[in-house]
PDB file of C-alpha atoms in Angstrom:
ATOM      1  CA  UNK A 792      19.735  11.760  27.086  1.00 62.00           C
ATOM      2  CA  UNK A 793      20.934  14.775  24.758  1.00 95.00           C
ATOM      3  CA  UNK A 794      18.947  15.090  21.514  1.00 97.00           C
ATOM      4  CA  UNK A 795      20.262  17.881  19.035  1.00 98.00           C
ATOM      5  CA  UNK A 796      17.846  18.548  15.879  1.00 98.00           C
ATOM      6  CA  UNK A 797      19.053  17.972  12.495  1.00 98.00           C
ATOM      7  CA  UNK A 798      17.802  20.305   9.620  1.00 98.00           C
ATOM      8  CA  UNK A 799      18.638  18.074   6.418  1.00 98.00           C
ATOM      9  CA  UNK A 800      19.151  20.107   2.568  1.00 98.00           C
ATOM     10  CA  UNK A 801      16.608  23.186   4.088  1.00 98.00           C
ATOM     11  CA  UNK A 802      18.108  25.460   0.916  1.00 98.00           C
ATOM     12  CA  UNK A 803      18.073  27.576  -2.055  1.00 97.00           C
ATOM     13  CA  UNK A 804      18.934  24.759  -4.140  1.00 97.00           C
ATOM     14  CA  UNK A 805      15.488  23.257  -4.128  1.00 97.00           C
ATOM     15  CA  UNK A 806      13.665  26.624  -5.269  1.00 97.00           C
ATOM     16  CA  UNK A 807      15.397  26.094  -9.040  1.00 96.00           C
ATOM     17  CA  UNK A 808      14.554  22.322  -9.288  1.00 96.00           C
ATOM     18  CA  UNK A 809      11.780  21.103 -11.728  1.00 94.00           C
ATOM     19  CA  UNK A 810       9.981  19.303  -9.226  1.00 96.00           C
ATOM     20  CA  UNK A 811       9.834  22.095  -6.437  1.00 97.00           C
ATOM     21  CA  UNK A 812       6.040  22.340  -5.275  1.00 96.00           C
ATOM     22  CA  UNK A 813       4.801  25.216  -2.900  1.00 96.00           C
ATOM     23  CA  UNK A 814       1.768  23.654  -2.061  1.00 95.00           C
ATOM     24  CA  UNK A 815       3.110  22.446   1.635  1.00 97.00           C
ATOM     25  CA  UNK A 816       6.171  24.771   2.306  1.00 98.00           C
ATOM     26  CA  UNK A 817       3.767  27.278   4.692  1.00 98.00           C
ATOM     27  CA  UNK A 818       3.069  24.637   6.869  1.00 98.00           C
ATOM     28  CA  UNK A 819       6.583  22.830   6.521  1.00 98.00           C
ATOM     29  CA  UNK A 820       8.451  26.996   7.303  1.00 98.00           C
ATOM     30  CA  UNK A 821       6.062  27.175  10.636  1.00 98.00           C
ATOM     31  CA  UNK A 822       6.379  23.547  11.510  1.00 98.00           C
ATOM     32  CA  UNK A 823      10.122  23.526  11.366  1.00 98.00           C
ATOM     33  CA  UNK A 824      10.235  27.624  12.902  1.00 98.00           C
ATOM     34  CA  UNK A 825       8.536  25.922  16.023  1.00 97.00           C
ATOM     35  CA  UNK A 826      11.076  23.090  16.349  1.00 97.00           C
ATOM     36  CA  UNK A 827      13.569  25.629  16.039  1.00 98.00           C
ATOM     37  CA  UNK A 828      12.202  27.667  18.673  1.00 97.00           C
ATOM     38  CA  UNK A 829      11.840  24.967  20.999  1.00 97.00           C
ATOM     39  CA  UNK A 830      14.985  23.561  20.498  1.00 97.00           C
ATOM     40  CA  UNK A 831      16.817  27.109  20.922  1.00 96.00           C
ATOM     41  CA  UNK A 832      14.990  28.273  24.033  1.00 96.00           C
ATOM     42  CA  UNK A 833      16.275  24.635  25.615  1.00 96.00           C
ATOM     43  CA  UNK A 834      19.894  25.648  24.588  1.00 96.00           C
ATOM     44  CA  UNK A 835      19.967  22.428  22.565  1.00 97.00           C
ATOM     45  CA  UNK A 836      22.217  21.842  19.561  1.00 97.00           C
ATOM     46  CA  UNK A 837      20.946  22.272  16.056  1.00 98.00           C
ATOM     47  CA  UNK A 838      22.868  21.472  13.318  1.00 98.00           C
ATOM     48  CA  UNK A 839      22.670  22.256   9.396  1.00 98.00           C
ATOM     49  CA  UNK A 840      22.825  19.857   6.498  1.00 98.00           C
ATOM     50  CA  UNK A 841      23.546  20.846   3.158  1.00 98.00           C
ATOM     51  CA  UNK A 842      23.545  18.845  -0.086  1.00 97.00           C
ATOM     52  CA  UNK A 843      27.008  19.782  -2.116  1.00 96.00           C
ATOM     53  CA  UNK A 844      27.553  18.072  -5.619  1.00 91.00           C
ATOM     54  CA  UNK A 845      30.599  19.866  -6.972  1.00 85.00           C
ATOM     55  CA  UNK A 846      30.938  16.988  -9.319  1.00 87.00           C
ATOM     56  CA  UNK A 847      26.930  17.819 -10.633  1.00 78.00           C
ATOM     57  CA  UNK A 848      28.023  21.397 -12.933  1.00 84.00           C
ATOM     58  CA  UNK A 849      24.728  22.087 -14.070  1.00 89.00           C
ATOM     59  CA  UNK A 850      22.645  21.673 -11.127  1.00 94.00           C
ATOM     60  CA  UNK A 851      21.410  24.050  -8.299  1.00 96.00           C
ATOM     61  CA  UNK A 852      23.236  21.357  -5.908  1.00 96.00           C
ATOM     62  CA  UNK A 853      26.520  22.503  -7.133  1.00 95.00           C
ATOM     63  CA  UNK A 854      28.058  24.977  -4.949  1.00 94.00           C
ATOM     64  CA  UNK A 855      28.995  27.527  -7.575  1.00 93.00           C
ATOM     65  CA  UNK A 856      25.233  28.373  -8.897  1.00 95.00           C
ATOM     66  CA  UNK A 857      25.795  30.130  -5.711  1.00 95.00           C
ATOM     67  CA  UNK A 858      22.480  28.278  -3.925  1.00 96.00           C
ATOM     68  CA  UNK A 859      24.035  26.278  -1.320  1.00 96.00           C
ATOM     69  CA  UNK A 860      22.991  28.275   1.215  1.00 96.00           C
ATOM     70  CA  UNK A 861      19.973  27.696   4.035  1.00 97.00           C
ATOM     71  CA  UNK A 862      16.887  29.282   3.298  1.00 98.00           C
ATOM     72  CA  UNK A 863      15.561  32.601   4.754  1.00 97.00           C
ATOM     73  CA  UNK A 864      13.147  31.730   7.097  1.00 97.00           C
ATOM     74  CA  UNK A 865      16.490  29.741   9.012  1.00 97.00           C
ATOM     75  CA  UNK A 866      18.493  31.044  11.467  1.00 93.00           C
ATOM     76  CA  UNK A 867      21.593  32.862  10.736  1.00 90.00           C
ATOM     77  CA  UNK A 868      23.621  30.306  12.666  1.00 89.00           C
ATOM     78  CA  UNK A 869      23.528  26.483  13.668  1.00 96.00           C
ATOM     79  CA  UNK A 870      25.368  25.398  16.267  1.00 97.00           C
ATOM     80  CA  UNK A 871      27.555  23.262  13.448  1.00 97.00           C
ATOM     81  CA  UNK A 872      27.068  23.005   9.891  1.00 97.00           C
ATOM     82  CA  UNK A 873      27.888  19.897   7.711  1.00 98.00           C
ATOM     83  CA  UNK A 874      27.777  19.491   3.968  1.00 97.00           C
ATOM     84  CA  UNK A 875      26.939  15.953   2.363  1.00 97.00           C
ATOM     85  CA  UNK A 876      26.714  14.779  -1.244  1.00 95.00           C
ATOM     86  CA  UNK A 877      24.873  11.741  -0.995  1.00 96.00           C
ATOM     87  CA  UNK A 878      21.425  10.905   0.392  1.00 96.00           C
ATOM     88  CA  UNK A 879      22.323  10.561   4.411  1.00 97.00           C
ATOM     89  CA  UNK A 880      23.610  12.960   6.724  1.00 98.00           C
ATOM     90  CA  UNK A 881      26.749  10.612   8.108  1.00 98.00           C
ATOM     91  CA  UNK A 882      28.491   8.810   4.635  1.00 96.00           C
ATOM     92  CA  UNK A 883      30.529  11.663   3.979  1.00 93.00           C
ATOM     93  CA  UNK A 884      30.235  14.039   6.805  1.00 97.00           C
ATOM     94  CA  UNK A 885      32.365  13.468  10.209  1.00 97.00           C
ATOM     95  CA  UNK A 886      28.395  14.135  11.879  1.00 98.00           C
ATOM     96  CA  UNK A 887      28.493  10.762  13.870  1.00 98.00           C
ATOM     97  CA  UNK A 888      31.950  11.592  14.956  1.00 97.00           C
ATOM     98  CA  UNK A 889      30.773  15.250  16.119  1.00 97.00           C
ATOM     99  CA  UNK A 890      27.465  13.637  17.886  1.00 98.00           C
ATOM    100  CA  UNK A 891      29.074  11.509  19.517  1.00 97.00           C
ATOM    101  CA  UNK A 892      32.423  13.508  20.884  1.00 96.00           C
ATOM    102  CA  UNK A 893      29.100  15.543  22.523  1.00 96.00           C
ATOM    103  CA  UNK A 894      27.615  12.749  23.446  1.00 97.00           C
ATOM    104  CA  UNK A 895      24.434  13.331  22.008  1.00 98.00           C
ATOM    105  CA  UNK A 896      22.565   9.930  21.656  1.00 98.00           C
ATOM    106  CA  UNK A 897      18.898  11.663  20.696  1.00 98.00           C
ATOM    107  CA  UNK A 898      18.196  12.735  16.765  1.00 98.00           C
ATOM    108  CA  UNK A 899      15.377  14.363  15.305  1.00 98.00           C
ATOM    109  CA  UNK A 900      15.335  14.188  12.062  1.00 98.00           C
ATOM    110  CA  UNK A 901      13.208  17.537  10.115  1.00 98.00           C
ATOM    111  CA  UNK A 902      13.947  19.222   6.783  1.00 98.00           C
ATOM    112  CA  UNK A 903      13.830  18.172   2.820  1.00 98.00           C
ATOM    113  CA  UNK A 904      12.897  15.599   1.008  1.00 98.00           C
ATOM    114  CA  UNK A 905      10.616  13.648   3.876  1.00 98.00           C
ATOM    115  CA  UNK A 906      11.419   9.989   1.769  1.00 97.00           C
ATOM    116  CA  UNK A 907      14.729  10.863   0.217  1.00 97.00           C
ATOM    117  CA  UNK A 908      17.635  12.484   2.805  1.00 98.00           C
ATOM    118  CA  UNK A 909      15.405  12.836   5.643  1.00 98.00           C
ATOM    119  CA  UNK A 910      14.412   8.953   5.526  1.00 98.00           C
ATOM    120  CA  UNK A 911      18.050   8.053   5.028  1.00 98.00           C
ATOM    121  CA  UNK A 912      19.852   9.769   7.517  1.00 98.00           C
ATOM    122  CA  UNK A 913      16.997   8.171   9.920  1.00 98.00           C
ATOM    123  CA  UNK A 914      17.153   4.929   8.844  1.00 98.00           C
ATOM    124  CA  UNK A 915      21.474   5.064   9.028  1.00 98.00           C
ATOM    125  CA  UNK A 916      21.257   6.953  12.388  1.00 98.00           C
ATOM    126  CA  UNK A 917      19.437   3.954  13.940  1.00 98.00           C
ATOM    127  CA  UNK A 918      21.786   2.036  12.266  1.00 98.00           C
ATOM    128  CA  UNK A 919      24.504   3.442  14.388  1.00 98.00           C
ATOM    129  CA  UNK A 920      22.962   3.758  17.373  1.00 98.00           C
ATOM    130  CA  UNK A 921      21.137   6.713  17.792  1.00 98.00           C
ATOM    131  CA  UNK A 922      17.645   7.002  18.980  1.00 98.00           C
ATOM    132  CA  UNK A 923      15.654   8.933  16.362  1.00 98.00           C
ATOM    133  CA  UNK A 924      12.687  11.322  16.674  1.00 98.00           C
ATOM    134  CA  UNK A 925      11.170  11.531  13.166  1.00 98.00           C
ATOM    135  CA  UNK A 926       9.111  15.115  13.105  1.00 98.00           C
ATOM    136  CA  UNK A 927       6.850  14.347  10.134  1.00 98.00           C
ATOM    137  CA  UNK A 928       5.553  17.688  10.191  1.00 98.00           C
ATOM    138  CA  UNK A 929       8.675  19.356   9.787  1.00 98.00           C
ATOM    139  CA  UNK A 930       9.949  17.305   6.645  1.00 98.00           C
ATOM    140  CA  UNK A 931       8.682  18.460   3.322  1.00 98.00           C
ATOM    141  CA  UNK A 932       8.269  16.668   0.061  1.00 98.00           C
ATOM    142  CA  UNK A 933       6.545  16.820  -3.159  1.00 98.00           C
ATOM    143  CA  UNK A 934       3.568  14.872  -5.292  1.00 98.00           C
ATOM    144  CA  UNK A 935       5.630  12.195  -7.491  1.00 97.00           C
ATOM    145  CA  UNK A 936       4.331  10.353 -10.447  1.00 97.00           C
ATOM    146  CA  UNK A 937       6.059   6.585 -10.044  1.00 96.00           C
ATOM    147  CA  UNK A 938       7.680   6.106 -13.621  1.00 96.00           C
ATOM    148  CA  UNK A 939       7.079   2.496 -13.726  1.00 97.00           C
ATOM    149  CA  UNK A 940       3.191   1.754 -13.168  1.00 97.00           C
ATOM    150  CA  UNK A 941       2.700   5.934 -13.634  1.00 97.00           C
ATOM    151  CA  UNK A 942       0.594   6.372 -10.333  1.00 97.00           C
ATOM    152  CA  UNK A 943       0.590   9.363  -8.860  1.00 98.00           C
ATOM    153  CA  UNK A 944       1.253   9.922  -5.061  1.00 98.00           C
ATOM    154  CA  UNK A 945       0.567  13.025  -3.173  1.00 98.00           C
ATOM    155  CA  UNK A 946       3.192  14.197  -0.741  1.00 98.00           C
ATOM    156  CA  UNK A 947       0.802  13.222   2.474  1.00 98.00           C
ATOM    157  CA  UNK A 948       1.133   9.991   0.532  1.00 98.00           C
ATOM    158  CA  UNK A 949       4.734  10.163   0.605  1.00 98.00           C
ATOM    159  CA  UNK A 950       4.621  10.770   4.320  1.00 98.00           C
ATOM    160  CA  UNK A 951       2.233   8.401   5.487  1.00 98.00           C
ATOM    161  CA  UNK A 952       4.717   6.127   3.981  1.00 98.00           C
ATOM    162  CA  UNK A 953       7.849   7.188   5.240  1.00 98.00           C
ATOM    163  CA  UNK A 954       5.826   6.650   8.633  1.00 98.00           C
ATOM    164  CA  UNK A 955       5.102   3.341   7.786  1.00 98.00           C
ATOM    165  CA  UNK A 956       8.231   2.346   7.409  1.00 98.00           C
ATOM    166  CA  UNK A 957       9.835   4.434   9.835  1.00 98.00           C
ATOM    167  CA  UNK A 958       7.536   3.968  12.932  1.00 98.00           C
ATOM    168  CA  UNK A 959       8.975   0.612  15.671  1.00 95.00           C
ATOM    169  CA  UNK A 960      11.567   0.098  13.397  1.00 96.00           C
ATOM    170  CA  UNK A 961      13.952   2.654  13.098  1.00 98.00           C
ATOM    171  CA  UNK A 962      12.257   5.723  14.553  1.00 98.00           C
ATOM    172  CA  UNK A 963       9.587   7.423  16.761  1.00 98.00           C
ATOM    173  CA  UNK A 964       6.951   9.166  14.570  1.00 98.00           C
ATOM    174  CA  UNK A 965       6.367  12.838  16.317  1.00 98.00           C
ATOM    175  CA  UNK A 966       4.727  16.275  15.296  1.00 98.00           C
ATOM    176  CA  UNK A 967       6.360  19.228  15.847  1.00 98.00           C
ATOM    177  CA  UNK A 968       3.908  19.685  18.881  1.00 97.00           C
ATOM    178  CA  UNK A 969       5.414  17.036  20.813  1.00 97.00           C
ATOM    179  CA  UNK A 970       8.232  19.739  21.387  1.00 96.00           C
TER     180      UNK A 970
END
């Protein structure tokens, strides 16, 4: 089995969005600096996501506000870097082509939005025949308010769900411990 981590939309883009929160990114920056760690020390591949909209002009997604760009706390180099512009990590990328010219059959999954790309990619990886590790932990997301019955859901919320639907179905649930 080869497993290569996946670090989905950790950027600068999300710093200028409205609904950026700082409550959890500590914990998410330590979480994912471990997996990292691990990961690196076992000579394993780790490869960057990021989310490009060219066709978005006003918005911190677009490549030209210049934001595109992994955040600090990352490494200065993946072992291969892939840029997306929808929610998953394969639609528009050539990533299950790389994978699997490596033969790498093993996923996990860490990075930004927990529900939104992180879920996806998961849920399509499985989809094409990857097992996937999902490191809770090392996803971050943000409180939401649901615009139809206006609850509010906290981001542990958010998680405990993504588990939910995640967990013996299309992924293992795992801390960043478990590395």
């Amino acid at each position: 089995m080869s497993k290569a981590l996946i670090i989905i939309d950790t950027q600068n883009s999300f710093f200028k969005t409205d609904y950026w929160q700082e409550k959890d990114f500590l914990t998410f920056k330590k979480n994912l600096g471990s997996l990292i760690t691990h990961f690196h020390n076992a000579n394993l591949p780790i490869i960057k996501v990021l989310h490009s909209r060219e066709d978005a002009t006003d918005s911190p997604f677009n490549p030209a506000s210049g934001l595109v760009e992994p955040m600090a706390f990352l490494p200065n180099s993946f072992t291969k870097v892939f840029y997306k512009s929808v929610h998953n990590a394969f639609t528009d990328t050539g990533l299950a082509t790389w994978l699997k010219r490596y033969n790498i059959d093993t996923l996990v999954i860490s990075g930004i939005r927990t529900e939104q790309c992180c879920e996806t990619t998961a849920r399509i990886a499985f989809d094409l025949g990857f097992n996937v590790e999902f490191v809770t932990d090392a996803t971050l997301t943000f409180d939401m308010n649901c615009p139809i019955t206006g609850a509010d859901y906290s981001s542990d919320d958010i998680k405990a769900r993504t588990e939910l639907v995640l967990a013996n179905r299309f992924a293992s649930i795992h801390s960043h411990q478990d590395y």
